[in-house]
mmCIF file of C-alpha atoms in Angstrom:
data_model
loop_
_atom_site.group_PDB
_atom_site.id
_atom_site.type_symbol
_atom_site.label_atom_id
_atom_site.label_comp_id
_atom_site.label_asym_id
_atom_site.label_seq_id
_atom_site.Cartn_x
_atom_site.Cartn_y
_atom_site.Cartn_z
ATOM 1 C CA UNK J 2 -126.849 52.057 -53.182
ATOM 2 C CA UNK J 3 -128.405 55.519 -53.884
ATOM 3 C CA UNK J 4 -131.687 55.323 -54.895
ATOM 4 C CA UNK J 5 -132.743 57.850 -58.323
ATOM 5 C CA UNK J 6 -136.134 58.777 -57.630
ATOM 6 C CA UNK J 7 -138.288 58.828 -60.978
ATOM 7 C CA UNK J 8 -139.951 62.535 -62.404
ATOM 8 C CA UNK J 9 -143.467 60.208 -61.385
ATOM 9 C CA UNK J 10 -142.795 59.677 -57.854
ATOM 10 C CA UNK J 11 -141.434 63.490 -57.799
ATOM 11 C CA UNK J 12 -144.206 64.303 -58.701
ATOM 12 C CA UNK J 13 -146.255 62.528 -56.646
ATOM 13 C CA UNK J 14 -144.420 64.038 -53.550
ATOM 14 C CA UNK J 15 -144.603 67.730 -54.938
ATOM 15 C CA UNK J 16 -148.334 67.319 -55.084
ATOM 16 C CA UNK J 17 -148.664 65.674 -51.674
ATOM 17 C CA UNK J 18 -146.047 68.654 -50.250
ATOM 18 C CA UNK J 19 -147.656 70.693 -52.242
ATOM 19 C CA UNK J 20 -151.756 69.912 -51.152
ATOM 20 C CA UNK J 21 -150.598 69.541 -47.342
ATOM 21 C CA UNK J 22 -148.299 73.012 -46.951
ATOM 22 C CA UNK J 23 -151.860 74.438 -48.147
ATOM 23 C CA UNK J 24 -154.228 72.502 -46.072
ATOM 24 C CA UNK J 25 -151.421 73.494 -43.046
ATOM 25 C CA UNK J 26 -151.005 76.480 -43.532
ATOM 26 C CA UNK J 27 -154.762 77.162 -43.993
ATOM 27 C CA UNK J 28 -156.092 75.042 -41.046
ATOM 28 C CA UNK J 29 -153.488 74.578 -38.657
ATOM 29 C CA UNK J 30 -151.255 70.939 -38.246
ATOM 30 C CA UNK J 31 -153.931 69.461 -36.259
ATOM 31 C CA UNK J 32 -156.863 69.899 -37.807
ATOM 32 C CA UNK J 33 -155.888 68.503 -41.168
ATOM 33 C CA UNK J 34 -155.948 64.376 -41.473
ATOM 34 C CA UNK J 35 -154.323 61.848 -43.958
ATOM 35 C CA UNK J 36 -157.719 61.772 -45.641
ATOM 36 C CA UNK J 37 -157.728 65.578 -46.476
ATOM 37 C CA UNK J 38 -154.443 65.751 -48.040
ATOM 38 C CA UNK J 39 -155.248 62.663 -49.401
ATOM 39 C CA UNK J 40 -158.631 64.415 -50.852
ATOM 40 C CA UNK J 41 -156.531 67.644 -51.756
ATOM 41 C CA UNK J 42 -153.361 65.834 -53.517
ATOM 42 C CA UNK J 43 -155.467 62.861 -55.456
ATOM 43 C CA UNK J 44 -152.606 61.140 -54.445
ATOM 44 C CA UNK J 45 -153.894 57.628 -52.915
ATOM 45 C CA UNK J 46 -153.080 56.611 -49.057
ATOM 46 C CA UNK J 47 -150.964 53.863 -49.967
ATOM 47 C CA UNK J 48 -148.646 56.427 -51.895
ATOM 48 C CA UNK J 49 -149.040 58.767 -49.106
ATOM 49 C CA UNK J 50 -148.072 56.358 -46.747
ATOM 50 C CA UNK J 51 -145.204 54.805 -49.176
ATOM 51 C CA UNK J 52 -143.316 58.158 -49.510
ATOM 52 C CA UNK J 53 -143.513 59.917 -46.134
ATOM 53 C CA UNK J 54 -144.578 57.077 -43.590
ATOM 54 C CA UNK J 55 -147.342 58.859 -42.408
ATOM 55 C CA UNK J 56 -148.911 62.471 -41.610
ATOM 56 C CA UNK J 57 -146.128 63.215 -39.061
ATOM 57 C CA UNK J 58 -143.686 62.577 -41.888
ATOM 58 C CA UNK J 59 -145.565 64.404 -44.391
ATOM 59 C CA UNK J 60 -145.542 67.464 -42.164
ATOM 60 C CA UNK J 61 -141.947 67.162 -41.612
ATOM 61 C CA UNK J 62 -141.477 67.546 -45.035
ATOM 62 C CA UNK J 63 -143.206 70.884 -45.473
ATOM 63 C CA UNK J 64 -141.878 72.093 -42.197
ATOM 64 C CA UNK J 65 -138.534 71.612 -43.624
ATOM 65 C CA UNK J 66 -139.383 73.365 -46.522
ATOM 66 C CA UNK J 67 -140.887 75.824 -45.107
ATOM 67 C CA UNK J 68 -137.515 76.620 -42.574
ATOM 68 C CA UNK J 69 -135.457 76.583 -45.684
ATOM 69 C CA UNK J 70 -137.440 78.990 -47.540
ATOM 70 C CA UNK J 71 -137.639 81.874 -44.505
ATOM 71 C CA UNK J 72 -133.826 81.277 -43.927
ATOM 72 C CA UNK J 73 -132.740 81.204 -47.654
ATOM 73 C CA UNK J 74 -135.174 84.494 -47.783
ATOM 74 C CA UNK J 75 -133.283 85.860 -44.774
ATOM 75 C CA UNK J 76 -129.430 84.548 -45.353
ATOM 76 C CA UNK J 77 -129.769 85.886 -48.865
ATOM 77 C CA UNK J 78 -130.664 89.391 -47.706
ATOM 78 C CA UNK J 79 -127.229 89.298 -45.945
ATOM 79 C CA UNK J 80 -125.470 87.865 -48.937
ATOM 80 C CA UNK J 81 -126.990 90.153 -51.378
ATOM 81 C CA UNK J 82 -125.706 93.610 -49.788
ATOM 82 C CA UNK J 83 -122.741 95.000 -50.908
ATOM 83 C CA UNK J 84 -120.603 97.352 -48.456
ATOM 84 C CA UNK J 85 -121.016 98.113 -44.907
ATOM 85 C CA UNK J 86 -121.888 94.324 -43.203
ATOM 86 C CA UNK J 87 -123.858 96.824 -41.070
ATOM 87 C CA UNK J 88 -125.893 97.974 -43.792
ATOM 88 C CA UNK J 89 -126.447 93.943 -44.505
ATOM 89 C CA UNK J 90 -127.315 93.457 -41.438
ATOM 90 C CA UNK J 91 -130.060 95.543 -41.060
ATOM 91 C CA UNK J 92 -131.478 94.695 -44.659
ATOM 92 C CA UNK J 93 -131.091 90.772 -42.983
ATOM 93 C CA UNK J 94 -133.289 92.220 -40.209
ATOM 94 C CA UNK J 95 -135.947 93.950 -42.493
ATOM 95 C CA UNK J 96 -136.462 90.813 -45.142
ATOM 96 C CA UNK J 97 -137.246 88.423 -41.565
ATOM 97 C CA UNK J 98 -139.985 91.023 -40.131
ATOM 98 C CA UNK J 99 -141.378 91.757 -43.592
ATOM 99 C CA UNK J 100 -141.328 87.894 -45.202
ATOM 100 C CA UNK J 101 -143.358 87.191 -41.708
ATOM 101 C CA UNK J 102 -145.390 89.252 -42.054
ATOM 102 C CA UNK J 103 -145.972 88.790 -45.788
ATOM 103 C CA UNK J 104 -146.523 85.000 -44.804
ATOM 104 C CA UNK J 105 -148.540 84.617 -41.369
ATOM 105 C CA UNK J 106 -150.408 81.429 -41.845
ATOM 106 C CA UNK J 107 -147.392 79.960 -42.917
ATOM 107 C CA UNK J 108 -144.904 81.582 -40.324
ATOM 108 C CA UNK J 109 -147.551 80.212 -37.801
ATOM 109 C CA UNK J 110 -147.487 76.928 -39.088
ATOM 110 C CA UNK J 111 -143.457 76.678 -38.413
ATOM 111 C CA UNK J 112 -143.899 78.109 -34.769
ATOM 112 C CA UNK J 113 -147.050 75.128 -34.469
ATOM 113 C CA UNK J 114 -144.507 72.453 -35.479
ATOM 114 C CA UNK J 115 -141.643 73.832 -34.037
ATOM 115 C CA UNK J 116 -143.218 73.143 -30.116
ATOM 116 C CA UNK J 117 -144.706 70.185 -31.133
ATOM 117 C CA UNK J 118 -143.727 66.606 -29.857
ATOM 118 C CA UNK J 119 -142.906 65.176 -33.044
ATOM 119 C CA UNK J 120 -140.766 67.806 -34.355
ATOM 120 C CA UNK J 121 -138.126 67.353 -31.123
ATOM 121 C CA UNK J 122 -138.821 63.451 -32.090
ATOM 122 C CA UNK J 123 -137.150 63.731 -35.066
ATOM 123 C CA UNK J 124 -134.745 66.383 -34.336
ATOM 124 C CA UNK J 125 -131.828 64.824 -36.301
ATOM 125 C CA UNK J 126 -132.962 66.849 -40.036
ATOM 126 C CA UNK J 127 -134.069 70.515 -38.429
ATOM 127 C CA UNK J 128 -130.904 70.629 -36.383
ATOM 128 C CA UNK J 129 -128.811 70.002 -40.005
ATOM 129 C CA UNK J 130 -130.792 72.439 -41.832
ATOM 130 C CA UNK J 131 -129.991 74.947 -38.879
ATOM 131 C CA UNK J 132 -126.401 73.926 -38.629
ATOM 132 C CA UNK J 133 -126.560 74.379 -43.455
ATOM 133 C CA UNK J 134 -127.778 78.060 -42.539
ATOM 134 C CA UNK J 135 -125.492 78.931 -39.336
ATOM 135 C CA UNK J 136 -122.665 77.969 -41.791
ATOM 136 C CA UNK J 137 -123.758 80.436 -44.648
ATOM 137 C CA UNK J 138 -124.394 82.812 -42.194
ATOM 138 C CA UNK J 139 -120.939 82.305 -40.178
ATOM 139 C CA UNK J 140 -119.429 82.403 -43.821
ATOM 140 C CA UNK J 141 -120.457 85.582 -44.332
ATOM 141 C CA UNK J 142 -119.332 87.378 -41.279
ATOM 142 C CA UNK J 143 -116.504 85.594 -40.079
ATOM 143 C CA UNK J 144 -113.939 87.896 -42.745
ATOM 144 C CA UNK J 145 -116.156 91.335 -41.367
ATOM 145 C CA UNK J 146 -115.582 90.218 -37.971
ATOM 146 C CA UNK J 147 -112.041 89.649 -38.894
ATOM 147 C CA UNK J 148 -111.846 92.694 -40.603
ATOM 148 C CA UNK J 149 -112.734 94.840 -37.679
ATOM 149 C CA UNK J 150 -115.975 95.650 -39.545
ATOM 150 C CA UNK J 151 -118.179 94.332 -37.297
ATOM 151 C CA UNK J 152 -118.129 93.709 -33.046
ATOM 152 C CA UNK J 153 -116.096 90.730 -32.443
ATOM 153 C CA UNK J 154 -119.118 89.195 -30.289
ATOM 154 C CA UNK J 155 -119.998 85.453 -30.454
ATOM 155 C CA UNK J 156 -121.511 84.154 -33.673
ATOM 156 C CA UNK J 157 -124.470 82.513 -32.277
ATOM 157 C CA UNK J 158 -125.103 85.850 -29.980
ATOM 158 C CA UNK J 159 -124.861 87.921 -32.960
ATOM 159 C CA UNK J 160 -127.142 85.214 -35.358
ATOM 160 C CA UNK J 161 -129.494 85.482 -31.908
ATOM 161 C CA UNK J 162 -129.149 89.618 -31.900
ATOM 162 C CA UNK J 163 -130.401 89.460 -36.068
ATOM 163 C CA UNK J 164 -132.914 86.748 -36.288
ATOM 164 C CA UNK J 165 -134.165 86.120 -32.689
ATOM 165 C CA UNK J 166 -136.387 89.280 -31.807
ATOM 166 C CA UNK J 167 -137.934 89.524 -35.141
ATOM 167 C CA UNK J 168 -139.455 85.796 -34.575
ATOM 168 C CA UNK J 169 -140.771 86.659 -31.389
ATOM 169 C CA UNK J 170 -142.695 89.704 -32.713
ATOM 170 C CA UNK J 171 -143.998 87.583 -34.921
ATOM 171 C CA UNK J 172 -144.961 85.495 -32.624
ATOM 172 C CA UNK J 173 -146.578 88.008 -30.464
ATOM 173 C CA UNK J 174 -148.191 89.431 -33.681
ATOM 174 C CA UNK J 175 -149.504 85.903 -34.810
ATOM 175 C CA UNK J 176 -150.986 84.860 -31.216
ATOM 176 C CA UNK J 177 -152.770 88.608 -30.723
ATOM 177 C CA UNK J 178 -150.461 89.451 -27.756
ATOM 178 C CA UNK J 179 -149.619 92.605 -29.841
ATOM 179 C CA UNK J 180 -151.604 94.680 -32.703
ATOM 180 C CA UNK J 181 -149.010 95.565 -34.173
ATOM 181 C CA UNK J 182 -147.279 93.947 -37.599
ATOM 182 C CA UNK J 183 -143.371 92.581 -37.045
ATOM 183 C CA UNK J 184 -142.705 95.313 -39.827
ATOM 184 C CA UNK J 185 -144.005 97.939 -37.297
ATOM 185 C CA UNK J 186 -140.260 97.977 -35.270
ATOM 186 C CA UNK J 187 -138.423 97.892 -38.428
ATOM 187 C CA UNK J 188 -136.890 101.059 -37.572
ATOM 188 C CA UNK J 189 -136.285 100.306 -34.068
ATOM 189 C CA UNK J 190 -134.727 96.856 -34.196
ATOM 190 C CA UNK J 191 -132.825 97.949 -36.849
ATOM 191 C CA UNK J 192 -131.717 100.844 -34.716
ATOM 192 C CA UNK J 193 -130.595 98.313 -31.640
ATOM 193 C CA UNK J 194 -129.450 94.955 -33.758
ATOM 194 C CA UNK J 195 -126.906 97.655 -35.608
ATOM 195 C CA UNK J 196 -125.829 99.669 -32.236
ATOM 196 C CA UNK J 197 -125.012 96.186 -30.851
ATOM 197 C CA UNK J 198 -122.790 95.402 -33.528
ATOM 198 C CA UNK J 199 -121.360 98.408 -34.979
ATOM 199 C CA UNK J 200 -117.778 98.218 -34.298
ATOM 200 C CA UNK J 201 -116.702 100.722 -31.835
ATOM 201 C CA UNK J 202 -114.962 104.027 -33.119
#
C-alpha cells in the first residue's frame, strides 16, 4: 500500500531537512546532535525520530539532497547547451568548479559524509541517485558519441574526465592543500577535459 504523506508531516520534514542542512553545513556532521536540530527545527524528538529514525537518517536525507542538487546543477549545464557537445562539455565543467566554489560549506559537508561509515552503510539510495544521473548524463552523449561528435571513449571514463578533477580541486581547495579557488583552472581543465574528447580530425 503506498503511503500519501500529509502537507503537515511535509512540512515537518522540510523544516527538520531544512534546520539540519544548516546546522551541517555550518558546523560540520559531527558536531551537530539530535538536540540542536531539534532546537533549530522546533520540531520535537519523537517526530524527529518518527520520520528519519535517527540523526544518521536525518543526515542521509540532506546528503541526498544535497548530491542531487550539485548533479542536477551540473547535468543541466550539459543539457542546456545547444551545438558543439564540446562546447557542453566544457560549460558542464565550468558550472561543477564554480557551484563548488559558490557553495564550500556545503560541498564540504558531501565530501564529510561521503567517507563516512554510515554513508557506505546505507549505500543502497546514493548508488541509485548516481546510477538517476549517469543515465541523464549517458542520455545525453550516447547520440554525440554516435554521431562521431565526440571520442568514442568509455562513458564512465569520459563522466570521470568531466566531473572527477573538478571535485578533487575542491577538495584540495576545501582542506587548504591548495590556495587557490576550483574556478582558478577553469581555463585549464577546460583546455584538457575538451582535448581528451574532441573527436579527432
Amino acid at each position: 500500500m503506498r503511503i500519501v504523506m500529509t502537507s503537515k508531516a511535509e512540512e515537518t520534514r522540510t523544516r527538520v531537512l531544512d534546520a539540519a542542512a544548516r546546522l551541517f553545513a555550518e558546523r560540520g556532521l559531527e558536531a551537530v546532535s539530535i538536540q540542536d536540530i531539534r532546537d533549530a527545527s522546533g520540531v520535537s524528538n519523537g517526530s524527529i525520530f518518527h520520520h528519519f529514525g535517527s540523526k544518521n537518517g536525518v543526515a542521509l536525507h540532506v546528503y541526498l539532497d544535497e548530491r542531487r542538487a550539485y548533479w542536477n546543477h551540473a547535468i543541466a549545464a550539459l543539457e542546456a547547451h545547444e551545438g558543439d557537445p564540446i562546447d557542453a562539455l566544457a560549460a558542464a565543467v565550468r558550472a561543477t568548479l564554480a557551484y563548488q566554489e559558490a557553495n564550500p560549506k556545503r560541498h564540504n559537508f558531501m565530501i564529510e559524509c561521503a567517507s563516512s561509515t554510515w554513508t557506505r552503510a546505507h549505500a543502497a539510495p546514493v548508488q541509485a541517485l548516481n546510477a538517476e544521473f549517469t543515465q541523464r548524463f549517458l542520455a545525453w552523449g550516447a547520440p554525440h558519441a554516435m554521431a562521431g561528435r565526440l571520442r568514442p571513449i568509455d562513458p564512465q571514463l569520459v563522466a570521470a574526465l568531466v566531473f572527477g578533477p573538478s571535485q578533487w580541486l575542491a577538495r584540495s581547495w576545501l582542506t587548504g592543500l591548495t590556495p587557490e579557488p576550483p574556478t582558478h583552472y577553469a581555463d585549464r581543465l577546460v583546455e584538457l577535459v575538451t582535448s581528451a574528447l574532441r573527436p579527432a580530425p
